[in-house]
Coordinates of C-alpha atoms in Angstrom, one line a residue:
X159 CA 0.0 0.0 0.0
X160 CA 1.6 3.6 -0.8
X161 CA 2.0 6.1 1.9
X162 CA -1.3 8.5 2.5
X163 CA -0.8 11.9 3.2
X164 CA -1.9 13.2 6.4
X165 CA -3.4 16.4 4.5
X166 CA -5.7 15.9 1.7
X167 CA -4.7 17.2 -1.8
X168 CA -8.4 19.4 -2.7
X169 CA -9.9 19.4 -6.5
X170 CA -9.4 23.1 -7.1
X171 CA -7.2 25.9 -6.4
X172 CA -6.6 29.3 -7.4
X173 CA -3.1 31.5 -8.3
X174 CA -3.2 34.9 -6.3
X175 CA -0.3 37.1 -6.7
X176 CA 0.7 40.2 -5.2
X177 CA -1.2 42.2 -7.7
X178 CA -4.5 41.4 -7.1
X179 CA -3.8 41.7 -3.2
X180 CA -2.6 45.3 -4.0
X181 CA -5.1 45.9 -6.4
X182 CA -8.1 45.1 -3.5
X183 CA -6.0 47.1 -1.2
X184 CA -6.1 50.3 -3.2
X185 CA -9.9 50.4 -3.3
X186 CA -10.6 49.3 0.0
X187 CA -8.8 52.5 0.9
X188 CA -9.5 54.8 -1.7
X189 CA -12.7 53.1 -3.9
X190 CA -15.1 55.2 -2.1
X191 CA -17.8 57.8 -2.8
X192 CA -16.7 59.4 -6.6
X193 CA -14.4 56.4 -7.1
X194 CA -17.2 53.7 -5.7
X195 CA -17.1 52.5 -9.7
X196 CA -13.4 53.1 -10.5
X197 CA -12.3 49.5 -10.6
X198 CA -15.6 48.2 -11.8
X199 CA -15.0 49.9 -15.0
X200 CA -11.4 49.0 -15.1
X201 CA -12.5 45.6 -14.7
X202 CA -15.4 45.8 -17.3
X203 CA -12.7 47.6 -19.8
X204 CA -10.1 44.4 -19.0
X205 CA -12.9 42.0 -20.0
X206 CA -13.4 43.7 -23.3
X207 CA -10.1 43.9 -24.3
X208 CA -9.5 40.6 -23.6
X209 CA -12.3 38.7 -24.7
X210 CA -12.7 41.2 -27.9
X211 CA -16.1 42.0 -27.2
X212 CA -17.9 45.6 -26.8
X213 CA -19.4 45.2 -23.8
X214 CA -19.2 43.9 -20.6
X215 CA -21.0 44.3 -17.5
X216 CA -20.0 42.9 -13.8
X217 CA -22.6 40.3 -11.6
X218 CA -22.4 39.0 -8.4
X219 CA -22.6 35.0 -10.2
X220 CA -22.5 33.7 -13.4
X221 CA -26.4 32.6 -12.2
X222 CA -27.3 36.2 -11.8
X223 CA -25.6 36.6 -15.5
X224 CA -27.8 34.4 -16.7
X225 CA -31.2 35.1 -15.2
X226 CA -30.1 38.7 -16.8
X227 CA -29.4 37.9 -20.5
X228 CA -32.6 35.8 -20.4
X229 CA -34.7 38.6 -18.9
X230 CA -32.7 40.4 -21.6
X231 CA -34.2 39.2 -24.3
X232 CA -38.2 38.8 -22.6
X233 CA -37.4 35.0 -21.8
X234 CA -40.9 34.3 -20.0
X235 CA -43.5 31.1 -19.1
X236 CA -44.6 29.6 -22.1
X237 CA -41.2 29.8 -23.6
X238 CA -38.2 26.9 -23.9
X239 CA -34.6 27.1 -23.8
X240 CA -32.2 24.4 -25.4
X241 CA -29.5 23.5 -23.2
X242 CA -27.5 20.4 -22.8
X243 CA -27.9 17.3 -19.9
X244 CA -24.3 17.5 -18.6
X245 CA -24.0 20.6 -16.5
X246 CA -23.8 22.3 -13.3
X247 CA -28.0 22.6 -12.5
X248 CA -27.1 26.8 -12.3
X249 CA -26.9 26.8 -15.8
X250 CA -30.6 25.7 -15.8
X251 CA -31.9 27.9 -13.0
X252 CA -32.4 31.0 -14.2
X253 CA -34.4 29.4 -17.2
X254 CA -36.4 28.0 -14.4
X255 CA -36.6 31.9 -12.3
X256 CA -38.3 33.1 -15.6
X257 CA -40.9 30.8 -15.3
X258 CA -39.8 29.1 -19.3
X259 CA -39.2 25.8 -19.6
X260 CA -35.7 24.1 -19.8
X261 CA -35.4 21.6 -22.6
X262 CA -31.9 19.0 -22.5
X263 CA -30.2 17.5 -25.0
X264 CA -27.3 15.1 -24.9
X265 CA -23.8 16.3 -25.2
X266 CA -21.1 14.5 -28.2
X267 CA -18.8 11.8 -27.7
X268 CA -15.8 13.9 -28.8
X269 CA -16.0 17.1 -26.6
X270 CA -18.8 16.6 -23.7
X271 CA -20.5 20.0 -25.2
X272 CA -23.9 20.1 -26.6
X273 CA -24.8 18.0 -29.7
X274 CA -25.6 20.3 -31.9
X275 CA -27.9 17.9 -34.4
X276 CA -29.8 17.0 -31.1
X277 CA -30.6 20.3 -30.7
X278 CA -31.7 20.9 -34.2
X279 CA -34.5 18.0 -32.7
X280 CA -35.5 19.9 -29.9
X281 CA -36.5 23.2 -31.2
X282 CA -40.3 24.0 -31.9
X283 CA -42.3 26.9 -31.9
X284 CA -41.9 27.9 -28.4
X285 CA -38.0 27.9 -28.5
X286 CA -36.3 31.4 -27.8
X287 CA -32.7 30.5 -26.7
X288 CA -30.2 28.1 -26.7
X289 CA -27.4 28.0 -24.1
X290 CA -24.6 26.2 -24.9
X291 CA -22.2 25.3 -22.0
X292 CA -18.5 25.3 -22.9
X293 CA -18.4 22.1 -20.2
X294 CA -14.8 21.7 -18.2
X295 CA -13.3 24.5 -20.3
X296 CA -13.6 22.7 -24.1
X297 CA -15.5 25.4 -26.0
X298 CA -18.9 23.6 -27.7
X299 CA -19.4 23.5 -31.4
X300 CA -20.5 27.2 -31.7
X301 CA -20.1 27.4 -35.7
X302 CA -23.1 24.7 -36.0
X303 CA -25.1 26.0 -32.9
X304 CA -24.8 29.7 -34.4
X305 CA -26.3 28.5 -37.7
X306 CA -29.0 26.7 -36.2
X307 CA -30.3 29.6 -34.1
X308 CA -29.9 32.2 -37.5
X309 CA -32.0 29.8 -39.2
X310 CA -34.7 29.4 -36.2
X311 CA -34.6 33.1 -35.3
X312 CA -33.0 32.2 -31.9
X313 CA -30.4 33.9 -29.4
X314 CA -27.0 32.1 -28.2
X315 CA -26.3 32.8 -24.5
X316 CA -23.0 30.9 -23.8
X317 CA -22.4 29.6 -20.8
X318 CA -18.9 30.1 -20.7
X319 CA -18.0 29.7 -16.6
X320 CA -15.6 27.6 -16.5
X321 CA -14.0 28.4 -19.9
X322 CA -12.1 31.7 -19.1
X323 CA -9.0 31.7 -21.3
X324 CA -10.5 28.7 -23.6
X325 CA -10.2 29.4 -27.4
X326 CA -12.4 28.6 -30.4
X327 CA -10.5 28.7 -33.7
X328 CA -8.6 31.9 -32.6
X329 CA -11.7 33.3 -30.4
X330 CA -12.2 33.3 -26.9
X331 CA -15.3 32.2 -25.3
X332 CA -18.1 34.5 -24.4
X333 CA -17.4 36.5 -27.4
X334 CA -19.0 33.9 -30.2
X335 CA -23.1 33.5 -29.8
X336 CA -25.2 36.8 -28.8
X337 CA -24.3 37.3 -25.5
X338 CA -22.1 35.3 -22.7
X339 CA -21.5 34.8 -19.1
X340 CA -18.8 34.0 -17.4
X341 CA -18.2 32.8 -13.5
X342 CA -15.3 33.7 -11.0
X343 CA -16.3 31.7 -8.5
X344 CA -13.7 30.3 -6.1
X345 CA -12.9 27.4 -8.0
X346 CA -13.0 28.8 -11.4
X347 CA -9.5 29.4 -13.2
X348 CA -10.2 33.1 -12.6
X349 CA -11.5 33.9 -9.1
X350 CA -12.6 37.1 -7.0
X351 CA -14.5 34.4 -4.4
X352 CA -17.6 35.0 -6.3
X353 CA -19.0 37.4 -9.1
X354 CA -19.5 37.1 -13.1
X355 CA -19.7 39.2 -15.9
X356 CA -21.9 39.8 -18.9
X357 CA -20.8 40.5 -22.7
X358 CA -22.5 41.1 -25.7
X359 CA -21.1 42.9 -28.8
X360 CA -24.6 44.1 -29.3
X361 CA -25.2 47.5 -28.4
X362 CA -29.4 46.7 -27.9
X363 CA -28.7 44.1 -25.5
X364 CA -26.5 45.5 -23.7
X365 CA -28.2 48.6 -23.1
X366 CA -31.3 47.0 -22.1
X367 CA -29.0 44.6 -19.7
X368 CA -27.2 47.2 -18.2
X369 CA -31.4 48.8 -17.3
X370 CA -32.6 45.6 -16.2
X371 CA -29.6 44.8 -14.0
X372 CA -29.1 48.2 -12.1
X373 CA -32.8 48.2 -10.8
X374 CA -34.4 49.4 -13.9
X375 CA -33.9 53.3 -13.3
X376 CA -35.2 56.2 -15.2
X377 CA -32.3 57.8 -17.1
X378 CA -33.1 61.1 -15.6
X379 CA -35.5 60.9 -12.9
X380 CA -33.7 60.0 -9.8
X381 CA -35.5 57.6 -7.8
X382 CA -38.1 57.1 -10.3
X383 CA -38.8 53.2 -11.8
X384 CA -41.3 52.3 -14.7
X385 CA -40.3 49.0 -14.4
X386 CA -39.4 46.1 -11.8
X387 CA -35.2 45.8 -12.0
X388 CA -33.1 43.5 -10.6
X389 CA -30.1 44.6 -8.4
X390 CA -26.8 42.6 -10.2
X391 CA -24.2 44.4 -9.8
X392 CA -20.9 43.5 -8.7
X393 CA -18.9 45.2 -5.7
X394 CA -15.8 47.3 -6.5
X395 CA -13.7 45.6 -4.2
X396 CA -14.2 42.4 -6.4
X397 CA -13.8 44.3 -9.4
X398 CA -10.8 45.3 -8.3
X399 CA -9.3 42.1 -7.3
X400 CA -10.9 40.3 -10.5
X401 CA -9.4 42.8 -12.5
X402 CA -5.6 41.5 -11.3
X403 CA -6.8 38.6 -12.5
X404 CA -7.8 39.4 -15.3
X405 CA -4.6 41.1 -16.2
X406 CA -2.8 37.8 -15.1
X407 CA -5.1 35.4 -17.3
X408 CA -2.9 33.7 -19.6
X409 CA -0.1 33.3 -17.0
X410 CA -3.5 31.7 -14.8
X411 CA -4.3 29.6 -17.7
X412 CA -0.5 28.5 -18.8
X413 CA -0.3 27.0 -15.4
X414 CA -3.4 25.1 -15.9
X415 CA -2.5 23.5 -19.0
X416 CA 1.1 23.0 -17.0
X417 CA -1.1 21.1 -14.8
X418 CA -3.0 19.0 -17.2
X419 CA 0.4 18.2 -19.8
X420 CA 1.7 16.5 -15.9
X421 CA -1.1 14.2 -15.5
X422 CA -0.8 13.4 -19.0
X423 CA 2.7 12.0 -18.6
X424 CA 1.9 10.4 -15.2
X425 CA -1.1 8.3 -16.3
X426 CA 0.2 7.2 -19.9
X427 CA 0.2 3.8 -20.5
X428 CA -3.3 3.3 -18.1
X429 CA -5.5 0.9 -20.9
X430 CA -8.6 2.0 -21.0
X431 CA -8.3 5.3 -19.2
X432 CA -8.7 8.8 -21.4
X433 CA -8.1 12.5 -20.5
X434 CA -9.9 15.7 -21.3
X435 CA -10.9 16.6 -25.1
X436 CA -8.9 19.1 -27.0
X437 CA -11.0 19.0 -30.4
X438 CA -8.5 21.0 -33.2
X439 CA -8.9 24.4 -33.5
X440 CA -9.5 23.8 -29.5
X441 CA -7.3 25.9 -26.7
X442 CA -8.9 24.4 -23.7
X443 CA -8.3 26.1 -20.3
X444 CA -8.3 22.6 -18.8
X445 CA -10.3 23.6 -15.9
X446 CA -11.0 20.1 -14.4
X447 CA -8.4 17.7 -15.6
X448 CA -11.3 14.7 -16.2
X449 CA -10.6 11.2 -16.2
X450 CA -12.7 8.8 -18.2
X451 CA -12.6 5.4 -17.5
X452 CA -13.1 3.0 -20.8
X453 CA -15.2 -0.3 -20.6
X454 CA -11.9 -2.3 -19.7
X455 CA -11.6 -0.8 -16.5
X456 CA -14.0 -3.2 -14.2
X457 CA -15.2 -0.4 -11.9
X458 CA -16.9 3.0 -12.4
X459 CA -16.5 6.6 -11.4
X460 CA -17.8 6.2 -8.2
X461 CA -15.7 3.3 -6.8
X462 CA -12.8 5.0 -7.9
X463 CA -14.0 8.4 -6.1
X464 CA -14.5 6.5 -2.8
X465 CA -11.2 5.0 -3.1
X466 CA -9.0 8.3 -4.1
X467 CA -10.6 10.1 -1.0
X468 CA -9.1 7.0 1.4
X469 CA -5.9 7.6 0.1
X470 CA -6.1 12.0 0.8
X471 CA -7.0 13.0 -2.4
X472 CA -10.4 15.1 -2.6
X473 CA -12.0 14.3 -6.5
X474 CA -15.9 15.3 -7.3
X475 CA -18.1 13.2 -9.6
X476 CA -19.2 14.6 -13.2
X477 CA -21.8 16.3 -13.6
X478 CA -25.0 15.0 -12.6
X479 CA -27.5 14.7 -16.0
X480 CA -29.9 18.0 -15.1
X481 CA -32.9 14.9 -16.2
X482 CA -32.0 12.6 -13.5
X483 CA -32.6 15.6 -10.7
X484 CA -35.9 15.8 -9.5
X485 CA -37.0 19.5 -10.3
X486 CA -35.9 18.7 -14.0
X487 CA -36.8 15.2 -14.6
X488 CA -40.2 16.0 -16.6
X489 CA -37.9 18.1 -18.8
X490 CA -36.7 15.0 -20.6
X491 CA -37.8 14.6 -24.3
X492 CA -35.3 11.7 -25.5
X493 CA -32.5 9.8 -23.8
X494 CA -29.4 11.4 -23.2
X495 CA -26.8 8.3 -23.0
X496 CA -24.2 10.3 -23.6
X497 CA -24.7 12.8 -20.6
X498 CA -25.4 9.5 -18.7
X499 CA -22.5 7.3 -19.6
X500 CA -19.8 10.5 -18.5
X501 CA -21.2 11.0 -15.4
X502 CA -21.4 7.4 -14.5
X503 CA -17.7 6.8 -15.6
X504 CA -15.7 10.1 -15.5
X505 CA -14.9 12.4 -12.8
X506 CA -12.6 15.6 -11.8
X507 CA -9.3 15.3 -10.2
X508 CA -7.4 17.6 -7.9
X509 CA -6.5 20.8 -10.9
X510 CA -5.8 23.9 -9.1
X511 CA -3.6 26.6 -10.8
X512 CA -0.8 26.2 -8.2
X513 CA -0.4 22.6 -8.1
X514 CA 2.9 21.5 -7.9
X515 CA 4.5 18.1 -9.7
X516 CA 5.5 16.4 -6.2
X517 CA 0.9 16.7 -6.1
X518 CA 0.0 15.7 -9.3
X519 CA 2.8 12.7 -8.9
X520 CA 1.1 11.5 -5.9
X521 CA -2.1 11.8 -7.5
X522 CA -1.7 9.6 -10.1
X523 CA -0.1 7.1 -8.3
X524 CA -2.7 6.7 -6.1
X525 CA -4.8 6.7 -9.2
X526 CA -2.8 4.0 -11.1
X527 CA -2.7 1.5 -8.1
X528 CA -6.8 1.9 -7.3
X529 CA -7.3 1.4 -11.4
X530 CA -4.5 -1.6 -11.4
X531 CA -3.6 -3.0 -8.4
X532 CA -0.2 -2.3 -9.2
X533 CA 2.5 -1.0 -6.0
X534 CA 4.6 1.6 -7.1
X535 CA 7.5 3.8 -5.3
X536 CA 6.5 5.9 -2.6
X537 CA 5.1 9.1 -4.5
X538 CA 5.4 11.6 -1.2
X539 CA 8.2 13.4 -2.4
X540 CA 9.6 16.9 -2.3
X541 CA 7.8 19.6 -0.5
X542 CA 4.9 16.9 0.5
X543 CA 7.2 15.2 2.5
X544 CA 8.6 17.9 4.4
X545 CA 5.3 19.0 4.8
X546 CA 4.6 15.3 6.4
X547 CA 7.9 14.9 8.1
X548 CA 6.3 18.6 10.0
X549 CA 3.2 17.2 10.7
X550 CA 4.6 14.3 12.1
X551 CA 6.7 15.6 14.0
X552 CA 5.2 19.2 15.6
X553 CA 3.5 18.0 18.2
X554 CA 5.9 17.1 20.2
X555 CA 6.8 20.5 20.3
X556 CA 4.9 21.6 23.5
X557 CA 4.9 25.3 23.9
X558 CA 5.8 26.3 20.2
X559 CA 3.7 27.7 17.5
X560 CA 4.6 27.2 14.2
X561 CA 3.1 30.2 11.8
X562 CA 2.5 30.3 7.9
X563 CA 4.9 27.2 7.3
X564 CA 6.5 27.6 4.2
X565 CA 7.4 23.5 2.7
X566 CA 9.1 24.5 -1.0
X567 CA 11.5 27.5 0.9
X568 CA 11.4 25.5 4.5
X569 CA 11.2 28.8 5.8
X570 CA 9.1 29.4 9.3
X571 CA 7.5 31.2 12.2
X572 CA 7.5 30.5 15.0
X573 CA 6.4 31.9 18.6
X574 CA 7.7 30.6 21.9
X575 CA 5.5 31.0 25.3
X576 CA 9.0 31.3 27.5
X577 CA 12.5 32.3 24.9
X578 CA 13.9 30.3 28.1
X579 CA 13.5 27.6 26.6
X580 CA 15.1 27.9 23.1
X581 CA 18.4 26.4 23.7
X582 CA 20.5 25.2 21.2
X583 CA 19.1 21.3 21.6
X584 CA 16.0 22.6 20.9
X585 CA 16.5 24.2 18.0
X586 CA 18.6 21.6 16.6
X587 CA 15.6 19.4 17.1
X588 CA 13.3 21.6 15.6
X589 CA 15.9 21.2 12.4
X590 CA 16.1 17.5 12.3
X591 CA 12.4 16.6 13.4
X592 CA 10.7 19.3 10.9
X593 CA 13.2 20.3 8.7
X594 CA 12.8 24.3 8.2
X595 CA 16.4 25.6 7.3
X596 CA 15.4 29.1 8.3
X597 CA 13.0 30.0 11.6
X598 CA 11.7 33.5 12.5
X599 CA 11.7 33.4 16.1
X600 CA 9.0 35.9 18.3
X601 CA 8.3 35.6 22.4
X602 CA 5.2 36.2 23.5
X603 CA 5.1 39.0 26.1
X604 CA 1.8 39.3 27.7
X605 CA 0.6 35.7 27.0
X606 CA -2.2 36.1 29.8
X607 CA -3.8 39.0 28.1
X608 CA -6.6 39.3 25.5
X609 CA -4.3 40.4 22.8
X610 CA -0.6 39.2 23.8
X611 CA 1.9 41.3 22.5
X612 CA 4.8 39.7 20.7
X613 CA 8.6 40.4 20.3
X614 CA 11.0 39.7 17.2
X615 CA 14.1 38.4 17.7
X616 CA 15.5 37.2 14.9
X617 CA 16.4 34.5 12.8
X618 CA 17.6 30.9 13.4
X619 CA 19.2 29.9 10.0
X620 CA 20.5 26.1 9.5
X621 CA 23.0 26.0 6.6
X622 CA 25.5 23.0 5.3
X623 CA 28.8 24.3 6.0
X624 CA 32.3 22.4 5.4
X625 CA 33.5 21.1 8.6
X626 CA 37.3 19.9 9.3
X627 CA 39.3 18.4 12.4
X628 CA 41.2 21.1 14.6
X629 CA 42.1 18.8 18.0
X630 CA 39.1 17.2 19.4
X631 CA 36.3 19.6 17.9
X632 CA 35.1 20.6 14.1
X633 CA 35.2 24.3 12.7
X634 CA 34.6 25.6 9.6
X635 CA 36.7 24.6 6.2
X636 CA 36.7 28.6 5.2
X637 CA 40.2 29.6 3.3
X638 CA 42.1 26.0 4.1
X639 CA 42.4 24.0 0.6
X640 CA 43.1 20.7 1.9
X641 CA 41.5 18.8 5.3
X642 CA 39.1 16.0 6.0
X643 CA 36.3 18.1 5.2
X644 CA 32.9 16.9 7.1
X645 CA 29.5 17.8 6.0
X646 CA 27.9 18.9 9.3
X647 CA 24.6 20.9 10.1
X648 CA 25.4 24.3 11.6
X649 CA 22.9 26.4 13.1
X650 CA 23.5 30.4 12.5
X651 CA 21.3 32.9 15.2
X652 CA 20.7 36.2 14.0
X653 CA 19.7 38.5 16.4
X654 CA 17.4 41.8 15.9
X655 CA 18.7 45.2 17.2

């Protein structure tokens, strides 16, 4: 049996750099009163630019997008929307808040994304929209959906959450049907912990979104409403953090596909087992690196889930079809194998933007011994296995609280009750039990009080230094050229002034 970690490896992640940090700073402090909308249309500018569309406008959720490009366009009861079986249910919802009805079709074999020749099936009379959802980042077949709806008379709202950075011949997503909607949700590949955005290159649309969405006012009666609004707007201080995102998106999406390239070269050779599409013409932002498992592989997706979260790795099932949930299940007009087959046999492994090789490594040997039975080598390597050797090993550390442990630098902090008792064995056991090369020591002064003060003293540094034989005892091998030279672990204390 391989090693478990004692931490669990979780399914998504997001990259946050300094920029965005500063970025959320700056209007907490200063986005205020004439500048309450500075970075919101910063942001809104950033997600034209990039996408190439003419017009954007901020949400709280890619839901509330949604529910706004439908109200958009007077989606109301007696009407249908088209959209496909595999998908998150929010991409549903707001066809449901309208009071129209939802109508799924299966997804293809080659890309998971709405087929477009089942949709062709499903339209009638009552059809006013299709939304086609670019599923796990791999943009849908927009080229045949678009010619569809031209020749029905119908909009294209892409659901393009996940697929921030994903390209379609040359065109990013949410710039390709009539209007599109994006998340930036926590786990999405471009985050400000929640919040969406709107786009349209249509001038019509958008001016009757931007109405609807910021409580339907009069454009020059203050106060005064002709009709009932809807209050989806996003905060500034999201804007502004989003908007360091956005500036950072195809560093955010390089790493992703970093990601995905590492579990392509870990699980090569598995019979049976298949990754993510990339269809040609295809950039896919890999959101969820998605394992299918073929009909050689004697178990499905939910076996193999039960077993990866034994061994400390957090996975989540496909999709669920929207048909085989309760509030949707009359909504089925013909069998949706496809949708049915991918949830029952794929599912999402751990894909965050800042996973590291030592993770993905681990991963997927986990995952190759649950699929084959196979033992490997010990796959806790690197920084996971400082980071274990810490855990192991810190509570027997009575009295010492380690702070913002850093595994890939082995830099850390840490606060002492009583500085009495940092003597040199202790610190040399802190070295060899947990490994940090570099400790930022602080005493706590008033430990008894509600908010004990604490005091920085300085730096306990561990460094390999050459060692040679003078008499009985070992000193440093500085300027001498020859000598029995020792490796030895040396501990260096800085001091503060």
């Amino acid at each position: 049996m391989l090693d478990v970690l004692s931490k669990p490896i979780l399914v998504s992640g997001s990259s946050v750099s300094p920029l965005e940090v500063w970025y959320a700073a700056d209007a907490a402090l200063t986005g205020w009163n004439e500048k309450c909308f500075d970075y919101l249309k910063h942001f809104e500018e950033a997600v034209c630019k990039t996408l190439g569309v003419k017009y954007a406008i901020a949400t709280p959720s890619c839901t509330a997008a949604l529910h706004l490009a439908l109200l958009t366009i007077g989606v109301g009861p007696g009407d249908e929307v088209i959209l496909p079986d595999s998908t998150w249910v929010a991409s549903a919802n707001p066809v449901a808040y309208t009071g129209a009805t939802p109508v799924f079709v299966d997804v293809c074999e080659d890309d998971w994304t709405m087929d477009p020749e089942a949709v062709r099936r499903a339209v009638t009379p009552k059809t006013k929209a299709i939304i086609p959802v670019h599923l796990y980042g791999h943009p849908c077949k927009m080229d045949e959906i678009n010619a569809i709806a031209r020749e029905f008379s119908l909009y294209v709202i892409e659901d393009a959450a996940e697929s921030m950075g994903s390209l379609y011949h040359g065109r990013h997503t949410g710039a390709l049907g009539d209007m599109g909607c994006f998340s930036f949700h926590g786990s999405k590949t471009v985050v400000m912990g929640e919040g969406g955005v709107f786009t349209t290159n249509d001038e019509r649309l958008y001016a009757r979104a931007r109405f609807l969405g910021d409580q339907a006012k009069h454009p020059t009666i203050r106060f005064y409403n002709e009709e009932v609004g809807y209050k989806f707007r996003l905060s500034n201080l999201q804007a502004a953090f989003g908007l360091g995102q956005m500036e950072r998106l195809e560093e955010i999406v390089a790493k992703k596909r970093q990601v995905f390239r590492w579990y392509q070269e870990e699980l090569a050779g598995i019979e049976g087992l298949t990754l993510n599409p990339e269809l040609p013409g295809i950039r896919n932002n890999f959101w969820m690196v998605t394992p299918v498992l073929g009909p050689e592989i004697p178990m499905d997706a939910a076996r193999v889930l039960s077993q990866m979260e034994q061994r400390a790795v957090s996975p989540r099932p496909f999709f669920y079809p929207c048909t085989d949930l309760p509030i949707y299940q009359s909504c089925r007009r013909e069998p949706t194998p496809v949708a049915h087959r991918l949830h029952e046999r794929a599912f999402n492994l751990p894909s965050g933007a800042e996973m590291t090789w030592e993770e993905v490594r681990y991963v997927c040997a986990h995952l190759r011994q649950v699929l084959t039975g196979r033992e490997e080598a010990n796959p806790i390597t690197g920084w996971l296995a400082r980071r274990e050797k810490f855990l192991r090993a810190k509570d027997s550390f009575p009295g010492v609280e380690f702070v913002n442990p850093d595994f890939k630098t082995m830099d850390c902090e840490i606060v002492v009750e009583d500085i009495g008792r940092l003597t040199g064995k202790l610190v040399e056991e802190l070295h060899q039990k947990c490994g940090f090369r570099r400790l930022l020591v602080r005493e706590i002064l008033q430990p008894d009080g509600e908010n004990p003060k604490l005091k920085q003293l300085g730096f306990l540094e561990q460094q390999r230094v050459p060692m040679t034989w003078a008499g009985e005892r070992c000193i440093p091998l500085l300027l001498q050229p020859y000598g029995e030279v020792r490796a030895y672990e040396a501990v260096f204390a800085k001091n503060f002034p």
